[in-house]
XYZ file of C-alpha atoms in Angstrom:
647
model
C 12.113 -41.956 38.912
C 14.262 -38.792 38.901
C 14.625 -39.009 35.108
C 10.849 -39.298 34.703
C 10.299 -36.266 36.959
C 12.784 -34.218 34.917
C 11.030 -35.273 31.719
C 7.666 -34.270 33.174
C 9.050 -30.872 34.199
C 10.513 -30.353 30.721
C 7.212 -31.332 29.099
C 5.225 -28.985 31.330
C 7.729 -26.201 30.683
C 7.460 -26.712 26.912
C 3.681 -26.782 27.152
C 3.750 -23.528 29.120
C 5.992 -21.863 26.550
C 3.800 -23.153 23.728
C 0.707 -21.843 25.506
C 2.336 -18.438 25.884
C 3.217 -18.430 22.196
C -0.431 -19.063 21.306
C -1.910 -15.627 21.838
C -5.476 -16.879 21.572
C -5.009 -19.186 24.581
C -3.609 -16.520 26.909
C -5.709 -15.317 29.849
C -7.612 -12.124 29.278
C -5.504 -10.038 31.665
C -2.321 -10.913 29.768
C -3.985 -10.120 26.471
C -5.061 -6.738 27.832
C -1.562 -5.999 29.132
C -0.035 -6.862 25.756
C -2.696 -4.851 23.966
C -2.205 -1.770 26.128
C 1.557 -2.000 25.754
C 1.241 -2.298 21.984
C -1.217 0.593 21.786
C 0.633 2.867 24.203
C 4.326 2.058 24.043
C 4.924 0.862 20.492
C 3.533 4.059 18.911
C 5.657 6.117 21.319
C 8.773 4.174 20.376
C 7.889 4.469 16.711
C 7.296 8.212 17.168
C 10.638 8.591 18.945
C 12.476 6.743 16.192
C 10.679 8.801 13.558
C 11.436 12.090 15.330
C 15.079 11.104 15.819
C 15.401 10.121 12.170
C 13.653 13.293 11.028
C 15.810 15.533 13.236
C 18.982 13.836 12.016
C 17.883 14.180 8.416
C 16.850 17.830 8.806
C 20.019 18.735 10.710
C 22.151 16.949 8.126
C 20.360 18.852 5.390
C 20.843 22.123 7.253
C 24.525 21.373 7.890
C 25.013 20.476 4.245
C 23.106 23.563 3.090
C 24.974 25.904 5.464
C 28.327 24.385 4.556
C 27.590 24.741 0.851
C 26.606 28.373 1.439
C 29.834 28.894 3.395
C 31.811 27.238 0.625
C 30.067 29.490 -1.873
C 31.206 32.548 0.049
C 34.770 31.222 0.213
C 34.705 30.557 -3.514
C 33.351 34.057 -4.077
C 36.252 35.513 -2.057
C 38.773 33.478 -4.044
C 37.078 34.433 -7.280
C 37.300 38.112 -6.298
C 41.045 37.738 -5.675
C 41.474 36.029 -9.014
C 39.399 38.659 -10.773
C 41.681 41.329 -9.282
C 44.686 39.474 -10.678
C 42.935 39.232 -14.029
C 42.290 42.978 -13.985
C 45.974 43.572 -13.192
C 46.973 41.517 -16.238
C 44.643 43.650 -18.339
C 46.116 46.869 -16.916
C 49.660 45.645 -17.576
C 48.780 44.537 -21.084
C 47.120 47.839 -21.989
C 50.020 49.980 -20.710
C 51.861 51.703 -23.647
C 55.279 50.856 -22.174
C 54.276 47.210 -22.053
C 53.232 47.359 -25.687
C 56.628 48.863 -26.680
C 58.436 46.169 -24.700
C 56.443 43.458 -26.390
C 57.157 45.051 -29.778
C 60.916 45.037 -29.025
C 61.269 48.785 -28.672
C 62.312 48.426 -25.030
C 65.025 45.909 -24.225
C 64.379 43.587 -21.357
C 66.439 41.145 -19.323
C 67.670 37.885 -20.818
C 68.469 34.650 -19.023
C 72.247 34.503 -18.432
C 74.689 31.754 -17.614
C 75.296 31.509 -13.884
C 72.142 33.416 -13.062
C 71.119 30.721 -10.635
C 74.328 30.861 -8.610
C 73.268 33.923 -6.632
C 70.299 36.102 -6.249
C 72.489 39.135 -7.053
C 73.261 37.890 -10.554
C 69.831 39.042 -11.640
C 70.670 42.421 -10.204
C 74.012 42.460 -12.045
C 72.166 41.545 -15.240
C 69.768 44.379 -14.571
C 72.609 46.767 -13.843
C 73.783 46.280 -17.377
C 70.525 47.865 -18.510
C 70.371 50.619 -15.978
C 70.745 53.184 -18.715
C 67.418 52.068 -20.096
C 65.092 54.345 -18.206
C 61.911 52.868 -19.671
C 62.916 49.390 -18.496
C 63.275 50.802 -15.067
C 59.901 52.566 -15.319
C 58.172 49.270 -16.196
C 59.741 47.610 -13.140
C 58.528 50.462 -10.948
C 55.141 50.121 -12.574
C 55.028 46.396 -11.693
C 56.347 47.145 -8.208
C 53.378 49.445 -7.696
C 50.973 46.521 -8.042
C 52.820 44.443 -5.438
C 52.841 47.439 -3.141
C 49.124 48.013 -3.631
C 48.332 44.295 -3.248
C 50.751 42.807 -0.700
C 49.397 39.322 -1.373
C 51.088 39.401 -4.806
C 54.581 37.911 -4.501
C 55.880 38.925 -7.935
C 54.948 39.847 -11.498
C 56.834 38.728 -14.608
C 56.378 40.211 -18.089
C 57.790 38.134 -20.996
C 57.846 38.960 -24.743
C 57.996 36.478 -27.596
C 61.799 36.888 -27.866
C 62.248 35.448 -24.384
C 63.214 38.751 -22.768
C 61.542 39.541 -19.469
C 60.962 42.361 -17.032
C 60.055 41.681 -13.378
C 60.085 43.418 -10.084
C 61.030 40.291 -8.102
C 61.609 37.387 -10.505
C 64.723 36.343 -12.439
C 65.659 33.384 -14.615
C 67.467 30.417 -13.134
C 69.204 29.331 -16.335
C 69.941 30.693 -19.820
C 67.042 28.693 -21.325
C 64.422 30.824 -23.039
C 61.346 31.493 -20.964
C 59.157 30.987 -24.017
C 59.941 27.284 -23.704
C 58.385 27.150 -20.247
C 55.232 25.049 -19.752
C 53.349 27.969 -18.247
C 54.189 30.201 -21.251
C 53.035 27.551 -23.735
C 49.772 27.134 -21.820
C 49.220 30.899 -21.886
C 49.830 30.942 -25.644
C 47.461 28.023 -26.090
C 44.639 29.866 -24.267
C 45.141 33.029 -26.418
C 44.531 35.843 -23.981
C 42.313 33.933 -21.538
C 43.209 34.319 -17.901
C 44.455 30.924 -16.627
C 44.956 29.725 -13.048
C 47.969 27.370 -12.971
C 48.045 26.392 -9.306
C 51.295 25.702 -7.491
C 54.338 26.348 -9.687
C 56.522 23.360 -10.493
C 59.804 22.898 -12.429
C 59.941 26.363 -13.950
C 63.012 28.404 -14.912
C 62.148 31.454 -12.809
C 62.368 32.163 -9.123
C 62.103 35.135 -6.785
C 64.578 36.992 -4.641
C 62.636 35.954 -1.526
C 62.920 32.301 -2.604
C 59.317 31.295 -1.914
C 58.697 27.573 -2.006
C 56.444 26.221 -4.727
C 53.821 25.203 -2.129
C 53.733 28.815 -0.892
C 52.656 30.301 -4.219
C 49.764 30.090 -6.631
C 50.566 31.123 -10.206
C 48.270 32.717 -12.779
C 49.107 33.626 -16.350
C 47.572 35.396 -19.335
C 48.957 35.819 -22.804
C 48.859 39.248 -24.496
C 47.440 39.157 -28.025
C 47.966 41.795 -30.707
C 44.432 43.033 -31.501
C 45.314 43.587 -35.156
C 47.208 40.418 -36.053
C 45.731 38.156 -33.310
C 49.272 36.979 -32.587
C 50.581 36.341 -29.080
C 53.216 38.985 -28.314
C 54.010 37.918 -24.757
C 52.597 36.851 -21.412
C 52.093 38.128 -17.872
C 52.907 35.718 -15.009
C 51.761 36.584 -11.472
C 52.637 34.653 -8.326
C 50.030 34.995 -5.557
C 51.034 34.218 -1.994
C 49.192 31.157 -0.641
C 48.220 33.112 2.452
C 45.656 34.928 0.307
C 43.908 31.591 -0.197
C 44.510 30.458 3.371
C 43.071 33.705 4.734
C 39.668 32.885 3.171
C 39.653 29.246 4.283
C 41.672 28.634 7.446
C 39.366 30.447 9.874
C 36.410 28.243 8.910
C 35.868 25.233 11.211
C 33.319 22.453 10.869
C 32.481 20.791 14.167
C 35.438 19.766 16.318
C 37.913 18.534 13.741
C 36.339 19.513 10.434
C 38.001 21.951 8.076
C 37.918 23.421 4.584
C 40.459 22.667 1.884
C 40.910 23.896 -1.682
C 41.903 21.539 -4.491
C 42.403 21.802 -8.214
C 40.042 20.115 -10.629
C 42.654 17.388 -11.066
C 42.657 16.689 -7.342
C 45.956 18.312 -6.337
C 45.672 20.259 -3.118
C 45.929 24.036 -3.314
C 45.472 24.571 0.405
C 44.879 22.199 3.290
C 45.466 22.710 7.036
C 48.537 21.181 8.582
C 46.464 18.704 10.631
C 44.253 17.718 7.709
C 42.772 14.217 7.789
C 43.319 13.624 4.099
C 45.948 15.615 2.129
C 44.482 15.130 -1.346
C 41.231 13.834 -2.754
C 40.972 11.868 -6.022
C 38.722 13.622 -8.531
C 36.951 10.295 -9.225
C 35.235 10.633 -5.862
C 33.212 13.588 -7.015
C 30.222 13.328 -9.340
C 29.679 15.692 -12.216
C 27.626 18.141 -10.147
C 29.261 21.444 -9.187
C 28.242 21.032 -5.549
C 26.951 18.330 -3.257
C 27.811 15.969 -0.420
C 29.219 12.473 -0.261
C 30.573 10.011 2.287
C 33.859 8.111 1.861
C 35.878 5.855 4.150
C 39.540 6.801 4.621
C 41.873 4.772 6.828
C 38.906 3.113 8.542
C 37.170 6.428 9.297
C 33.996 7.572 7.567
C 34.305 11.133 6.297
C 31.616 13.421 4.993
C 32.729 15.642 2.139
C 30.711 18.714 1.191
C 32.060 20.489 -1.857
C 31.426 23.395 -4.168
C 33.203 24.209 -7.445
C 34.218 27.716 -8.518
C 33.051 28.576 -12.005
C 35.906 31.087 -12.413
C 38.976 29.190 -11.220
C 37.692 25.619 -11.507
C 38.940 25.003 -7.962
C 36.904 22.798 -5.679
C 36.426 23.959 -2.070
C 35.777 20.923 0.126
C 34.482 20.690 3.677
C 35.868 17.596 5.443
C 34.654 16.269 8.822
C 34.058 12.825 10.389
C 30.493 11.537 10.365
C 30.891 10.414 13.976
C 30.755 14.009 15.161
C 27.127 14.654 15.984
C 25.765 18.114 16.212
C 25.148 19.160 19.787
C 21.487 19.980 19.171
C 20.891 16.494 17.774
C 22.416 14.841 20.823
C 20.329 17.028 23.114
C 17.089 16.212 21.272
C 17.996 12.523 21.328
C 18.599 12.665 25.096
C 15.191 14.251 25.755
C 13.532 11.748 23.437
C 15.069 8.790 25.299
C 13.941 10.257 28.626
C 10.438 10.710 27.249
C 10.304 7.119 26.001
C 11.527 5.827 29.362
C 8.785 7.716 31.234
C 6.154 6.569 28.734
C 7.252 2.925 29.033
C 7.291 3.072 32.822
C 3.869 4.692 33.004
C 2.488 2.440 30.268
C 3.500 -0.786 32.045
C 1.954 0.336 35.342
C -1.213 1.692 33.739
C -1.699 -1.364 31.514
C -1.333 -3.765 34.438
C -3.751 -1.782 36.636
C -6.311 -1.357 33.882
C -6.142 -4.998 32.809
C -6.703 -6.117 36.382
C -9.719 -3.823 36.780
C -11.264 -5.356 33.656
C -10.288 -9.003 34.018
C -11.043 -9.467 37.749
C -14.839 -8.925 37.559
C -14.945 -11.020 34.383
C -13.143 -13.819 36.211
C -15.665 -13.583 39.069
C -18.542 -13.755 36.618
C -16.892 -16.739 34.962
C -16.801 -18.561 38.311
C -20.577 -18.013 38.673
C -21.093 -19.412 35.204
C -19.039 -22.483 36.013
C -21.297 -23.141 39.023
C -24.345 -22.782 36.805
C -22.744 -25.085 34.259
C -22.275 -27.733 36.907
C -26.054 -27.647 37.503
C -26.445 -25.107 40.311
C -29.088 -22.801 38.790
C -29.663 -21.083 42.132
C -26.349 -19.170 41.960
C -26.577 -15.433 41.305
C -24.247 -12.595 40.364
C -23.963 -10.023 43.171
C -22.624 -6.620 42.270
C -23.661 -3.038 41.645
C -21.358 -2.244 38.718
C -22.956 -0.115 36.013
C -20.527 -0.986 33.218
C -20.724 -3.793 30.672
C -19.643 -6.400 33.223
C -22.478 -5.413 35.565
C -24.948 -5.515 32.670
C -23.623 -8.938 31.715
C -24.015 -10.155 35.290
C -27.622 -8.986 35.492
C -28.292 -10.594 32.124
C -26.762 -13.781 33.517
C -29.227 -13.697 36.412
C -32.149 -13.192 34.036
C -30.843 -16.002 31.856
C -30.845 -18.410 34.796
C -34.430 -17.450 35.615
C -35.416 -17.939 31.999
C -33.649 -21.305 31.868
C -35.635 -22.514 34.856
C -38.854 -21.341 33.208
C -37.885 -23.026 29.955
C -37.096 -26.250 31.748
C -40.561 -26.282 33.262
C -42.066 -25.378 29.889
C -40.011 -28.122 28.217
C -41.394 -30.698 30.627
C -44.923 -29.507 29.828
C -44.292 -29.614 26.069
C -42.768 -33.057 26.295
C -45.951 -34.252 27.903
C -48.027 -32.543 25.191
C -45.783 -34.036 22.501
C -46.451 -37.548 23.704
C -50.167 -36.824 23.603
C -49.839 -35.335 20.067
C -47.944 -38.399 18.867
C -50.762 -40.559 20.079
C -53.315 -38.420 18.215
C -51.107 -38.421 15.088
C -50.931 -42.185 15.182
C -54.702 -42.313 15.273
C -54.962 -39.738 12.410
C -52.750 -41.855 10.113
C -55.500 -44.393 10.001
C -57.772 -41.921 8.075
C -55.856 -41.782 4.691
C -55.697 -45.591 4.583
C -59.370 -45.762 5.424
C -60.029 -43.236 2.590
C -58.010 -45.292 0.047
C -59.856 -48.500 1.079
C -63.248 -46.793 0.913
C -62.592 -45.342 -2.579
C -61.327 -48.739 -3.753
C -64.506 -50.386 -2.459
C -66.676 -47.780 -4.283
C -64.598 -48.329 -7.444
C -65.194 -52.116 -7.513
C -68.849 -51.758 -6.545
C -69.362 -49.313 -9.466
C -67.499 -51.650 -11.804
C -69.681 -54.571 -10.609
C -72.855 -52.557 -11.182
C -71.651 -51.572 -14.690
C -71.221 -47.874 -13.880
C -67.879 -47.569 -15.612
C -67.868 -43.778 -15.650
C -68.354 -43.675 -11.883
C -65.682 -46.334 -11.506
C -63.183 -44.353 -13.583
C -63.963 -41.160 -11.708
C -63.438 -42.805 -8.339
C -60.224 -44.462 -9.525
C -58.859 -41.060 -10.715
C -59.773 -39.506 -7.369
C -57.996 -42.327 -5.570
C -54.826 -41.824 -7.632
C -55.065 -38.078 -7.051
C -55.083 -38.539 -3.254
C -52.400 -41.205 -3.321
C -49.914 -39.183 -5.412
C -50.766 -35.965 -3.545
C -49.769 -37.576 -0.253
C -46.774 -39.473 -1.786
C -45.852 -40.941 1.587
C -44.701 -37.479 2.709
C -42.108 -37.036 -0.101
C -41.659 -33.536 -1.563
C -39.874 -34.621 -4.760
C -41.477 -37.321 -6.901
C -40.791 -38.844 -10.336
C -42.018 -36.872 -13.335
C -44.148 -39.854 -14.325
C -46.062 -39.641 -11.017
C -46.603 -35.883 -11.511
C -47.864 -36.588 -15.034
C -50.203 -39.292 -13.698
C -51.424 -36.895 -11.021
C -52.324 -34.129 -13.486
C -53.880 -36.711 -15.841
C -56.117 -37.960 -13.022
C -57.064 -34.383 -12.156
C -57.939 -33.597 -15.782
C -59.959 -36.795 -16.067
C -62.096 -35.657 -13.130
C -62.472 -32.175 -14.687
C -63.400 -33.641 -18.090
C -66.182 -35.607 -16.394
C -67.550 -32.294 -15.176
C -66.996 -30.068 -18.234
C -67.223 -32.791 -20.938
C -66.948 -31.220 -24.413
C -66.122 -27.735 -23.118
C -62.609 -28.865 -22.119
C -60.039 -30.153 -24.614
C -56.585 -31.204 -23.348
C -53.318 -31.937 -25.153
C -50.419 -33.414 -23.127
C -46.862 -33.906 -24.400
C -44.146 -35.498 -22.222
C -40.699 -35.893 -23.822
C -38.729 -39.101 -23.054
C -35.868 -37.076 -21.497
C -38.236 -35.312 -19.129
C -40.009 -38.541 -18.107
C -36.833 -39.823 -16.392
C -36.435 -36.757 -14.147
C -37.745 -35.853 -10.688
C -39.761 -32.738 -9.826
C -41.459 -31.073 -6.885
C -44.868 -32.613 -6.427
C -48.070 -30.711 -7.204
C -46.452 -28.265 -9.660
C -48.952 -28.558 -12.528
C -52.260 -29.027 -10.688
C -52.534 -25.396 -9.324
C -51.523 -23.987 -12.735
C -54.015 -26.188 -14.620
C -56.702 -25.382 -12.063
C -56.182 -21.634 -12.685
C -56.340 -22.257 -16.431
C -59.704 -24.068 -16.078
C -61.469 -21.840 -13.536
C -60.122 -18.443 -14.610
C -59.498 -19.108 -18.278
C -61.648 -21.799 -19.912
C -64.636 -21.362 -17.627
C -64.741 -17.596 -18.261
C -64.842 -17.898 -22.058
C -67.705 -18.804 -24.300
C -67.596 -22.151 -26.041
C -65.106 -24.961 -25.632
C -61.549 -24.286 -24.509
C -58.224 -25.986 -25.029
C -55.320 -26.550 -22.624
C -51.871 -27.657 -23.864
C -49.487 -29.152 -21.292
C -45.855 -29.816 -22.280
C -42.748 -31.072 -20.466
C -39.397 -30.962 -22.245
C -35.672 -30.538 -21.500
C -34.070 -27.323 -22.770
C -30.322 -27.236 -22.148
C -29.698 -27.663 -18.437
C -33.289 -26.947 -17.278
C -36.673 -28.625 -17.436
C -39.475 -26.498 -18.901
C -43.090 -27.244 -17.889
C -45.603 -25.139 -19.816
C -49.390 -24.780 -19.477
C -51.092 -22.830 -22.275
C -54.798 -22.076 -22.580
C -56.962 -20.079 -24.957
C -59.217 -18.786 -22.214
C -60.228 -15.298 -21.162
C -56.649 -14.178 -20.340
C -56.104 -11.154 -18.120
C -55.616 -7.432 -18.426
C -52.163 -5.806 -18.533
C -52.666 -4.320 -15.033
C -53.600 -7.680 -13.576
C -50.628 -9.327 -15.378
C -48.175 -6.716 -14.064
C -49.515 -7.069 -10.515
C -49.217 -10.864 -10.674
C -45.639 -10.643 -11.937
C -44.736 -8.392 -8.998
C -46.300 -10.928 -6.620
C -44.196 -13.702 -8.173
C -41.009 -11.792 -7.317
C -41.722 -12.201 -3.561
C -44.376 -14.944 -3.348
C -44.067 -15.510 0.416
C -44.976 -11.898 1.220
C -47.785 -11.980 -1.331
C -49.314 -15.133 0.214
C -49.271 -13.552 3.678
C -51.523 -10.735 2.423
C -55.257 -11.171 3.028
C -57.651 -11.569 0.089
C -58.933 -8.039 0.588
C -55.481 -6.451 0.043
C -55.476 -5.638 -3.629
C -54.776 -8.515 -5.981
C -53.384 -10.905 -3.426
C -56.610 -12.940 -3.370
C -57.432 -16.589 -3.871
C -57.233 -16.245 -7.643
C -53.362 -16.549 -7.629
C -52.727 -18.305 -4.322
C -51.996 -21.696 -5.932
C -49.526 -20.174 -8.409
C -47.786 -18.203 -5.626
C -47.525 -21.397 -3.583
C -45.785 -23.181 -6.466
C -43.444 -20.215 -7.003
C -42.536 -20.064 -3.317
C -41.786 -23.783 -3.118
C -39.547 -23.693 -6.218
C -37.531 -20.655 -5.059
C -37.123 -21.939 -1.523
C -36.016 -25.355 -2.778
C -33.817 -24.548 -5.772
C -33.056 -20.806 -5.709
C -34.178 -17.572 -7.348
C -32.920 -18.549 -10.823
C -35.829 -21.017 -11.143
C -39.557 -20.395 -10.990
C -42.642 -19.290 -12.945
C -42.831 -16.946 -15.924
C -46.305 -15.840 -17.084
C -47.537 -14.137 -20.214
C -51.189 -13.345 -21.001
C -53.315 -11.389 -23.468
C -56.851 -10.420 -22.602
C -59.521 -12.464 -24.511
C -56.757 -14.567 -26.147
C -55.292 -16.786 -23.448
C -52.505 -17.304 -20.922
C -49.159 -19.139 -21.019
C -47.386 -20.218 -17.834
C -43.820 -21.638 -18.056
C -42.148 -23.316 -15.064
C -38.320 -23.452 -15.112
C -37.161 -26.438 -13.057
C -33.626 -27.820 -12.572
C -32.693 -31.232 -13.951
C -33.011 -33.592 -10.977
C -31.770 -37.057 -11.914
C -32.471 -38.694 -8.531
C -34.204 -37.959 -5.247
C -31.780 -35.801 -3.135
C -30.507 -37.367 0.072
C -31.293 -35.969 3.488
C -27.865 -34.284 3.606
C -28.832 -32.015 0.703
C -30.414 -29.371 2.868
C -31.095 -26.945 0.062
C -32.944 -29.582 -2.028
C -30.700 -28.985 -5.072
C -29.824 -31.814 -7.411
C -26.375 -33.395 -7.295
C -25.765 -33.685 -11.065
């Protein structure tokens, strides 16, 4: 028993869940609550998400744009420093004393053995040349640049013989300075100012003993303008603090910073607490500036970079993507508060509004259930002026009307029984008419009046086929017999004035058609065509299959009709029902075309607008009427409501 109860609870629970999942089966108040929530809250949530996404995107774009602008200014500062160094190399190269030194007229210092043992060895080597006043003047000249620009650590002037003059530098070993990598690169660039970056493994040093990471070296070869030969080179060491001064004071967010790297990826300057010391050049696309995101040691970093066109250095802004801008967080906080208020208000408003709508509907539904159970005396009581009140008052009027209709139905049922009795009596009349005509037929035959007998027999067939036991669709052979009987009666009247030709193809004889199609058309041909002409007239009736339709044509050589009358009749055939409702006094909608309009209306209503009558006539020459009828192979069943053939 307990197991069965648990099963019943589970089944009812599943049914309840399934009913909730079927939205169409939910009560109206729940539907309204869901609808109001969807209309009110979902757009607000969507708007909040859209605003948050838009703000983030715009702020990111602004941060990227501002950082790129800041990087551009830093690059401009570095480019200015490098341009000053380039100008210094030009000034040194254009100095006449420098030209004489490069030409060998002034003797310079040479690397000596043991020069690296002490910093004073360079001084002792220089003391050997103290008598050379011009050598000393060049050193003072170079010293003037370092005095004017304190960020310059030292300047070295080297000729093609390997001799050098410097204010601060000296050779470490006796190896020729022309074999140095920096000198060969200067010669290779032929007078173009070249930024080397941090010095490494070179044969010169300074008295101050700067570390390689504390200097940035630049070099430019001096070219003889006449021979285009390299006569020497100028090497300048720039203190790294000149680069750091332009970069270190820039901060991005909490932990973001700027760093400067060579095109090959080696770091020129990076803060001591930098997140990443060097950046592979493969990370950067070919663009000179832009932004990208990379993951380093499990942390996502945003890199915004800009490349200097003068030095080729890349200034890079580095900061974690997790650091949100304060304004974005503030906007997001206000947006969440707004969504919370909207959701809270939306739930309360939707519940209250749904109750105010569903409660009166539920009350009205209870009244309807009473009326459904048979209590037609119940009434809706309320003074609401909205749709529910209007529906309630309509419900009251409906109940009153139902009671009236019930009384009227009882009265009509009584009248129907009386009409059925009268109809039963009226059915005796057609049978009495058939029997009477048959009696006249045999009496005429017995008396030898064969023409009277034939006429009566044709009239009998005409009535019998016209009634057709109430069938609307009859065999083509019966329709042909019907029109033959009608023409036989008319020939008795008109005799030699009426000539008839009838042609029924074997394919058409096996089909079914609407009854009484030809008789109104032939009647029009006789009374309005043949009768109106002088002398005898001829009527040709044909029935043949043409493709997927049956064509019934009636052609006469009677009086025809005028073009105005023909055009008016064609317009009536477009809407035959409306034309038949017009009275005979309204234009051309008289009795003259009523039979043809009746045929047209029955064909269109039964088979559709693609079938019907087409008429062509010429005044004083005749008229041709063609009926297009579908191919009906058998009498349609009662389920074929539209009367169309099932081919």
